[in-house]
Amino acid sequence: MRTSAKSRQYANLLLNIAEKKDALEPVYRSMKSFYGIYRQEPALKAFLASTKVEAADKIQLLGKVYPDLHPINQAFIAQLGDERDMKLLGMIMHSLETAFYTRSDQVKVHAVSTSKLADSTIDRIRQAVQTVTASKADFTAEVNQDILGGLTLRVGNTILDASLSSKLARIRQTLIQS
């Protein structure tokens, strides 16, 4: 089986279990948080990939070291290690994110601005996105001085760029072409 198909299969399996336990959002958020740590810890990668450590021991250690890791994720990760599929975790996470947003009727929204957005601005953006997409907006924001001013929004796979830096780039391109 191709690795991309296997990764999608793993992601769907995890989400199916989470849905049956009415824990879709906690399982996704917990796994996302864990993956951020996993990517930066070579010792953790080696431990989880080890075939010399039993799945029960992996689950027990994960519960102690990462108490915020959902029990469903603990078992899932231990099983990945036993199946020697830890190398697929990055692809699984990609598939997991896509499937989670589809199943939970949410859309990922990421805003970039030159300063911290006011709560009222975030609420207006969230409301507008929810009106247009008919999905709940899962909102994150980032401050980046490089855009000079304005705002960029990524809503799902669509980018709306109203930044000053992109407007200046379009003006520069127009002047060069004239």
PDB file of C-alpha atoms in Angstrom:
ATOM      1  CA  MET A   1       0.000   0.000   0.000  1.00  0.00           C
ATOM      2  CA  ARG A   2       1.318   3.475  -0.868  1.00  0.00           C
ATOM      3  CA  THR A   3       2.390   5.594   2.086  1.00  0.00           C
ATOM      4  CA  SER A   4      -0.090   8.394   1.306  1.00  0.00           C
ATOM      5  CA  ALA A   5      -3.011   5.953   1.215  1.00  0.00           C
ATOM      6  CA  LYS A   6      -1.789   4.273   4.393  1.00  0.00           C
ATOM      7  CA  SER A   7      -1.451   7.675   6.108  1.00  0.00           C
ATOM      8  CA  ARG A   8      -5.020   8.621   5.157  1.00  0.00           C
ATOM      9  CA  GLN A   9      -6.214   5.255   6.411  1.00  0.00           C
ATOM     10  CA  TYR A  10      -4.478   5.790   9.772  1.00  0.00           C
ATOM     11  CA  ALA A  11      -5.879   9.325  10.083  1.00  0.00           C
ATOM     12  CA  ASN A  12      -9.406   8.158   9.330  1.00  0.00           C
ATOM     13  CA  LEU A  13      -9.066   5.285  11.777  1.00  0.00           C
ATOM     14  CA  LEU A  14      -8.008   7.677  14.538  1.00  0.00           C
ATOM     15  CA  LEU A  15     -10.870  10.062  13.786  1.00  0.00           C
ATOM     16  CA  ASN A  16     -13.404   7.210  13.615  1.00  0.00           C
ATOM     17  CA  ILE A  17     -12.368   6.062  17.086  1.00  0.00           C
ATOM     18  CA  ALA A  18     -12.478   9.650  18.368  1.00  0.00           C
ATOM     19  CA  GLU A  19     -15.976  10.184  16.947  1.00  0.00           C
ATOM     20  CA  LYS A  20     -17.243   6.983  18.559  1.00  0.00           C
ATOM     21  CA  LYS A  21     -15.932   8.241  21.918  1.00  0.00           C
ATOM     22  CA  ASP A  22     -17.350  11.737  21.260  1.00  0.00           C
ATOM     23  CA  ALA A  23     -13.831  13.159  21.479  1.00  0.00           C
ATOM     24  CA  LEU A  24     -13.119  14.396  17.957  1.00  0.00           C
ATOM     25  CA  GLU A  25     -11.839  17.853  18.877  1.00  0.00           C
ATOM     26  CA  PRO A  26      -9.825  16.852  21.995  1.00  0.00           C
ATOM     27  CA  VAL A  27      -8.142  13.996  20.124  1.00  0.00           C
ATOM     28  CA  TYR A  28      -7.222  16.231  17.170  1.00  0.00           C
ATOM     29  CA  ARG A  29      -5.937  19.113  19.339  1.00  0.00           C
ATOM     30  CA  SER A  30      -3.982  16.753  21.578  1.00  0.00           C
ATOM     31  CA  MET A  31      -2.371  15.002  18.623  1.00  0.00           C
ATOM     32  CA  LYS A  32      -1.491  18.303  16.967  1.00  0.00           C
ATOM     33  CA  SER A  33       0.185  19.539  20.151  1.00  0.00           C
ATOM     34  CA  PHE A  34       2.068  16.271  20.613  1.00  0.00           C
ATOM     35  CA  TYR A  35       3.291  16.282  17.016  1.00  0.00           C
ATOM     36  CA  GLY A  36       4.852  19.724  17.525  1.00  0.00           C
ATOM     37  CA  ILE A  37       6.916  18.271  20.380  1.00  0.00           C
ATOM     38  CA  TYR A  38       7.637  14.991  18.579  1.00  0.00           C
ATOM     39  CA  ARG A  39       9.201  16.768  15.586  1.00  0.00           C
ATOM     40  CA  GLN A  40      11.801  18.393  17.826  1.00  0.00           C
ATOM     41  CA  GLU A  41      12.727  15.443  20.063  1.00  0.00           C
ATOM     42  CA  PRO A  42      15.026  12.833  18.466  1.00  0.00           C
ATOM     43  CA  ALA A  43      15.050  10.720  21.655  1.00  0.00           C
ATOM     44  CA  LEU A  44      11.252  10.537  21.620  1.00  0.00           C
ATOM     45  CA  LYS A  45      11.277   9.517  17.962  1.00  0.00           C
ATOM     46  CA  ALA A  46      13.779   6.738  18.693  1.00  0.00           C
ATOM     47  CA  PHE A  47      11.849   5.517  21.738  1.00  0.00           C
ATOM     48  CA  LEU A  48       8.515   5.342  19.918  1.00  0.00           C
ATOM     49  CA  ALA A  49      10.042   3.656  16.869  1.00  0.00           C
ATOM     50  CA  SER A  50      11.796   1.037  19.007  1.00  0.00           C
ATOM     51  CA  THR A  51      10.563  -2.500  18.564  1.00  0.00           C
ATOM     52  CA  LYS A  52      12.206  -3.520  21.854  1.00  0.00           C
ATOM     53  CA  VAL A  53       9.696  -1.535  23.937  1.00  0.00           C
ATOM     54  CA  GLU A  54       6.209  -3.000  24.335  1.00  0.00           C
ATOM     55  CA  ALA A  55       3.168  -0.924  23.355  1.00  0.00           C
ATOM     56  CA  ALA A  56       1.859  -1.001  26.947  1.00  0.00           C
ATOM     57  CA  ASP A  57       5.152   0.485  28.182  1.00  0.00           C
ATOM     58  CA  LYS A  58       5.012   3.186  25.515  1.00  0.00           C
ATOM     59  CA  ILE A  59       1.452   4.095  26.522  1.00  0.00           C
ATOM     60  CA  GLN A  60       2.432   4.228  30.192  1.00  0.00           C
ATOM     61  CA  LEU A  61       5.448   6.458  29.537  1.00  0.00           C
ATOM     62  CA  LEU A  62       3.519   8.744  27.167  1.00  0.00           C
ATOM     63  CA  GLY A  63       0.868   9.193  29.871  1.00  0.00           C
ATOM     64  CA  LYS A  64       3.504  10.206  32.425  1.00  0.00           C
ATOM     65  CA  VAL A  65       5.670  12.426  30.215  1.00  0.00           C
ATOM     66  CA  TYR A  66       2.835  13.975  28.171  1.00  0.00           C
ATOM     67  CA  PRO A  67      -0.179  14.093  30.513  1.00  0.00           C
ATOM     68  CA  ASP A  68      -2.132  16.277  28.048  1.00  0.00           C
ATOM     69  CA  LEU A  69      -1.889  13.590  25.349  1.00  0.00           C
ATOM     70  CA  HIS A  70      -5.346  12.073  24.988  1.00  0.00           C
ATOM     71  CA  PRO A  71      -5.495   8.353  25.920  1.00  0.00           C
ATOM     72  CA  ILE A  72      -6.766   7.502  22.428  1.00  0.00           C
ATOM     73  CA  ASN A  73      -3.654   9.162  20.993  1.00  0.00           C
ATOM     74  CA  GLN A  74      -1.404   7.333  23.454  1.00  0.00           C
ATOM     75  CA  ALA A  75      -2.700   3.986  22.202  1.00  0.00           C
ATOM     76  CA  PHE A  76      -2.607   5.123  18.573  1.00  0.00           C
ATOM     77  CA  ILE A  77       1.020   6.272  18.784  1.00  0.00           C
ATOM     78  CA  ALA A  78       2.077   3.088  20.579  1.00  0.00           C
ATOM     79  CA  GLN A  79       0.412   1.050  17.833  1.00  0.00           C
ATOM     80  CA  LEU A  80       2.181   3.073  15.121  1.00  0.00           C
ATOM     81  CA  GLY A  81       5.472   2.219  16.805  1.00  0.00           C
ATOM     82  CA  ASP A  82       4.603  -1.475  16.964  1.00  0.00           C
ATOM     83  CA  GLU A  83       3.647  -1.444  13.282  1.00  0.00           C
ATOM     84  CA  ARG A  84       6.937   0.328  12.476  1.00  0.00           C
ATOM     85  CA  ASP A  85       4.989   3.194  10.924  1.00  0.00           C
ATOM     86  CA  MET A  86       6.190   6.135  13.052  1.00  0.00           C
ATOM     87  CA  LYS A  87       7.897   7.490   9.924  1.00  0.00           C
ATOM     88  CA  LEU A  88       4.400   8.145   8.543  1.00  0.00           C
ATOM     89  CA  LEU A  89       3.390  10.458  11.399  1.00  0.00           C
ATOM     90  CA  GLY A  90       3.985  13.661   9.402  1.00  0.00           C
ATOM     91  CA  MET A  91       1.813  12.457   6.532  1.00  0.00           C
ATOM     92  CA  ILE A  92      -0.774  11.152   8.998  1.00  0.00           C
ATOM     93  CA  MET A  93      -0.934  14.593  10.613  1.00  0.00           C
ATOM     94  CA  HIS A  94      -1.524  16.228   7.240  1.00  0.00           C
ATOM     95  CA  SER A  95      -4.359  13.806   6.471  1.00  0.00           C
ATOM     96  CA  LEU A  96      -5.661  14.142  10.022  1.00  0.00           C
ATOM     97  CA  GLU A  97      -5.936  17.925   9.743  1.00  0.00           C
ATOM     98  CA  THR A  98      -7.790  17.781   6.435  1.00  0.00           C
ATOM     99  CA  ALA A  99     -10.196  15.105   7.642  1.00  0.00           C
ATOM    100  CA  PHE A 100     -10.740  16.794  11.016  1.00  0.00           C
ATOM    101  CA  TYR A 101     -11.832  20.096   9.471  1.00  0.00           C
ATOM    102  CA  THR A 102     -14.167  18.284   7.088  1.00  0.00           C
ATOM    103  CA  ARG A 103     -15.747  16.123   9.799  1.00  0.00           C
ATOM    104  CA  SER A 104     -16.061  18.873  12.393  1.00  0.00           C
ATOM    105  CA  ASP A 105     -17.619  21.386   9.970  1.00  0.00           C
ATOM    106  CA  GLN A 106     -14.861  23.874  10.692  1.00  0.00           C
ATOM    107  CA  VAL A 107     -12.585  25.930   8.511  1.00  0.00           C
ATOM    108  CA  LYS A 108      -9.030  26.886   9.441  1.00  0.00           C
ATOM    109  CA  VAL A 109      -8.470  30.655   9.406  1.00  0.00           C
ATOM    110  CA  HIS A 110      -5.012  32.190   9.849  1.00  0.00           C
ATOM    111  CA  ALA A 111      -4.528  35.956   9.946  1.00  0.00           C
ATOM    112  CA  VAL A 112      -1.236  37.827   9.591  1.00  0.00           C
ATOM    113  CA  SER A 113      -1.026  41.480  10.578  1.00  0.00           C
ATOM    114  CA  THR A 114       1.624  43.979  11.675  1.00  0.00           C
ATOM    115  CA  SER A 115       0.229  44.228  15.202  1.00  0.00           C
ATOM    116  CA  LYS A 116      -1.903  42.159  17.537  1.00  0.00           C
ATOM    117  CA  LEU A 117      -5.507  42.134  16.369  1.00  0.00           C
ATOM    118  CA  ALA A 118      -8.151  43.455  18.739  1.00  0.00           C
ATOM    119  CA  ASP A 119     -10.678  40.940  20.013  1.00  0.00           C
ATOM    120  CA  SER A 120     -13.455  42.865  18.279  1.00  0.00           C
ATOM    121  CA  THR A 121     -11.589  42.594  14.944  1.00  0.00           C
ATOM    122  CA  ILE A 122     -11.082  38.870  15.423  1.00  0.00           C
ATOM    123  CA  ASP A 123     -14.793  38.459  16.191  1.00  0.00           C
ATOM    124  CA  ARG A 124     -15.766  40.390  13.036  1.00  0.00           C
ATOM    125  CA  ILE A 125     -13.423  38.278  10.887  1.00  0.00           C
ATOM    126  CA  ARG A 126     -14.692  35.086  12.492  1.00  0.00           C
ATOM    127  CA  GLN A 127     -18.338  36.123  11.896  1.00  0.00           C
ATOM    128  CA  ALA A 128     -17.657  37.054   8.259  1.00  0.00           C
ATOM    129  CA  VAL A 129     -15.891  33.753   7.570  1.00  0.00           C
ATOM    130  CA  GLN A 130     -18.677  31.783   9.226  1.00  0.00           C
ATOM    131  CA  THR A 131     -21.274  33.635   7.157  1.00  0.00           C
ATOM    132  CA  VAL A 132     -19.447  33.010   3.878  1.00  0.00           C
ATOM    133  CA  THR A 133     -18.389  29.403   4.517  1.00  0.00           C
ATOM    134  CA  ALA A 134     -21.264  28.232   6.755  1.00  0.00           C
ATOM    135  CA  SER A 135     -18.564  26.585   8.897  1.00  0.00           C
ATOM    136  CA  LYS A 136     -17.183  27.423  12.313  1.00  0.00           C
ATOM    137  CA  ALA A 137     -13.954  29.429  12.008  1.00  0.00           C
ATOM    138  CA  ASP A 138     -10.951  27.964  13.846  1.00  0.00           C
ATOM    139  CA  PHE A 139      -8.982  31.215  14.125  1.00  0.00           C
ATOM    140  CA  THR A 140      -5.265  31.775  14.687  1.00  0.00           C
ATOM    141  CA  ALA A 141      -3.340  35.023  14.338  1.00  0.00           C
ATOM    142  CA  GLU A 142       0.275  35.952  13.783  1.00  0.00           C
ATOM    143  CA  VAL A 143       2.154  39.238  13.929  1.00  0.00           C
ATOM    144  CA  ASN A 144       4.618  39.854  11.088  1.00  0.00           C
ATOM    145  CA  GLN A 145       6.159  43.285  10.534  1.00  0.00           C
ATOM    146  CA  ASP A 146       7.296  42.305   7.021  1.00  0.00           C
ATOM    147  CA  ILE A 147       3.846  42.850   5.526  1.00  0.00           C
ATOM    148  CA  LEU A 148       4.222  46.590   6.392  1.00  0.00           C
ATOM    149  CA  GLY A 149       0.478  47.084   6.972  1.00  0.00           C
ATOM    150  CA  GLY A 150      -2.883  45.630   6.162  1.00  0.00           C
ATOM    151  CA  LEU A 151      -3.820  42.000   6.638  1.00  0.00           C
ATOM    152  CA  THR A 152      -3.505  38.604   5.011  1.00  0.00           C
ATOM    153  CA  LEU A 153      -6.031  35.878   5.680  1.00  0.00           C
ATOM    154  CA  ARG A 154      -5.804  32.219   4.836  1.00  0.00           C
ATOM    155  CA  VAL A 155      -9.250  30.636   4.926  1.00  0.00           C
ATOM    156  CA  GLY A 156      -8.894  26.929   4.263  1.00  0.00           C
ATOM    157  CA  ASN A 157      -6.849  26.855   1.048  1.00  0.00           C
ATOM    158  CA  THR A 158      -7.765  30.384  -0.066  1.00  0.00           C
ATOM    159  CA  ILE A 159      -5.428  33.315   0.606  1.00  0.00           C
ATOM    160  CA  LEU A 160      -6.812  36.838   0.790  1.00  0.00           C
ATOM    161  CA  ASP A 161      -3.911  39.285   0.682  1.00  0.00           C
ATOM    162  CA  ALA A 162      -4.661  42.896   1.593  1.00  0.00           C
ATOM    163  CA  SER A 163      -1.156  43.623   2.870  1.00  0.00           C
ATOM    164  CA  LEU A 164       0.691  46.798   2.005  1.00  0.00           C
ATOM    165  CA  SER A 165       3.765  44.829   0.929  1.00  0.00           C
ATOM    166  CA  SER A 166       1.805  42.926  -1.732  1.00  0.00           C
ATOM    167  CA  LYS A 167       0.130  46.139  -2.970  1.00  0.00           C
ATOM    168  CA  LEU A 168       3.548  47.776  -3.320  1.00  0.00           C
ATOM    169  CA  ALA A 169       4.840  44.717  -5.179  1.00  0.00           C
ATOM    170  CA  ARG A 170       1.908  44.909  -7.628  1.00  0.00           C
ATOM    171  CA  ILE A 171       2.562  48.646  -8.194  1.00  0.00           C
ATOM    172  CA  ARG A 172       6.281  47.942  -8.732  1.00  0.00           C
ATOM    173  CA  GLN A 173       5.426  45.188 -11.260  1.00  0.00           C
ATOM    174  CA  THR A 174       3.022  47.500 -13.100  1.00  0.00           C
ATOM    175  CA  LEU A 175       5.666  50.229 -13.336  1.00  0.00           C
ATOM    176  CA  ILE A 176       8.270  47.775 -14.610  1.00  0.00           C
ATOM    177  CA  GLN A 177       5.899  46.503 -17.325  1.00  0.00           C
ATOM    178  CA  SER A 178       4.966  50.024 -18.491  1.00  0.00           C
TER     179      SER A 178
END
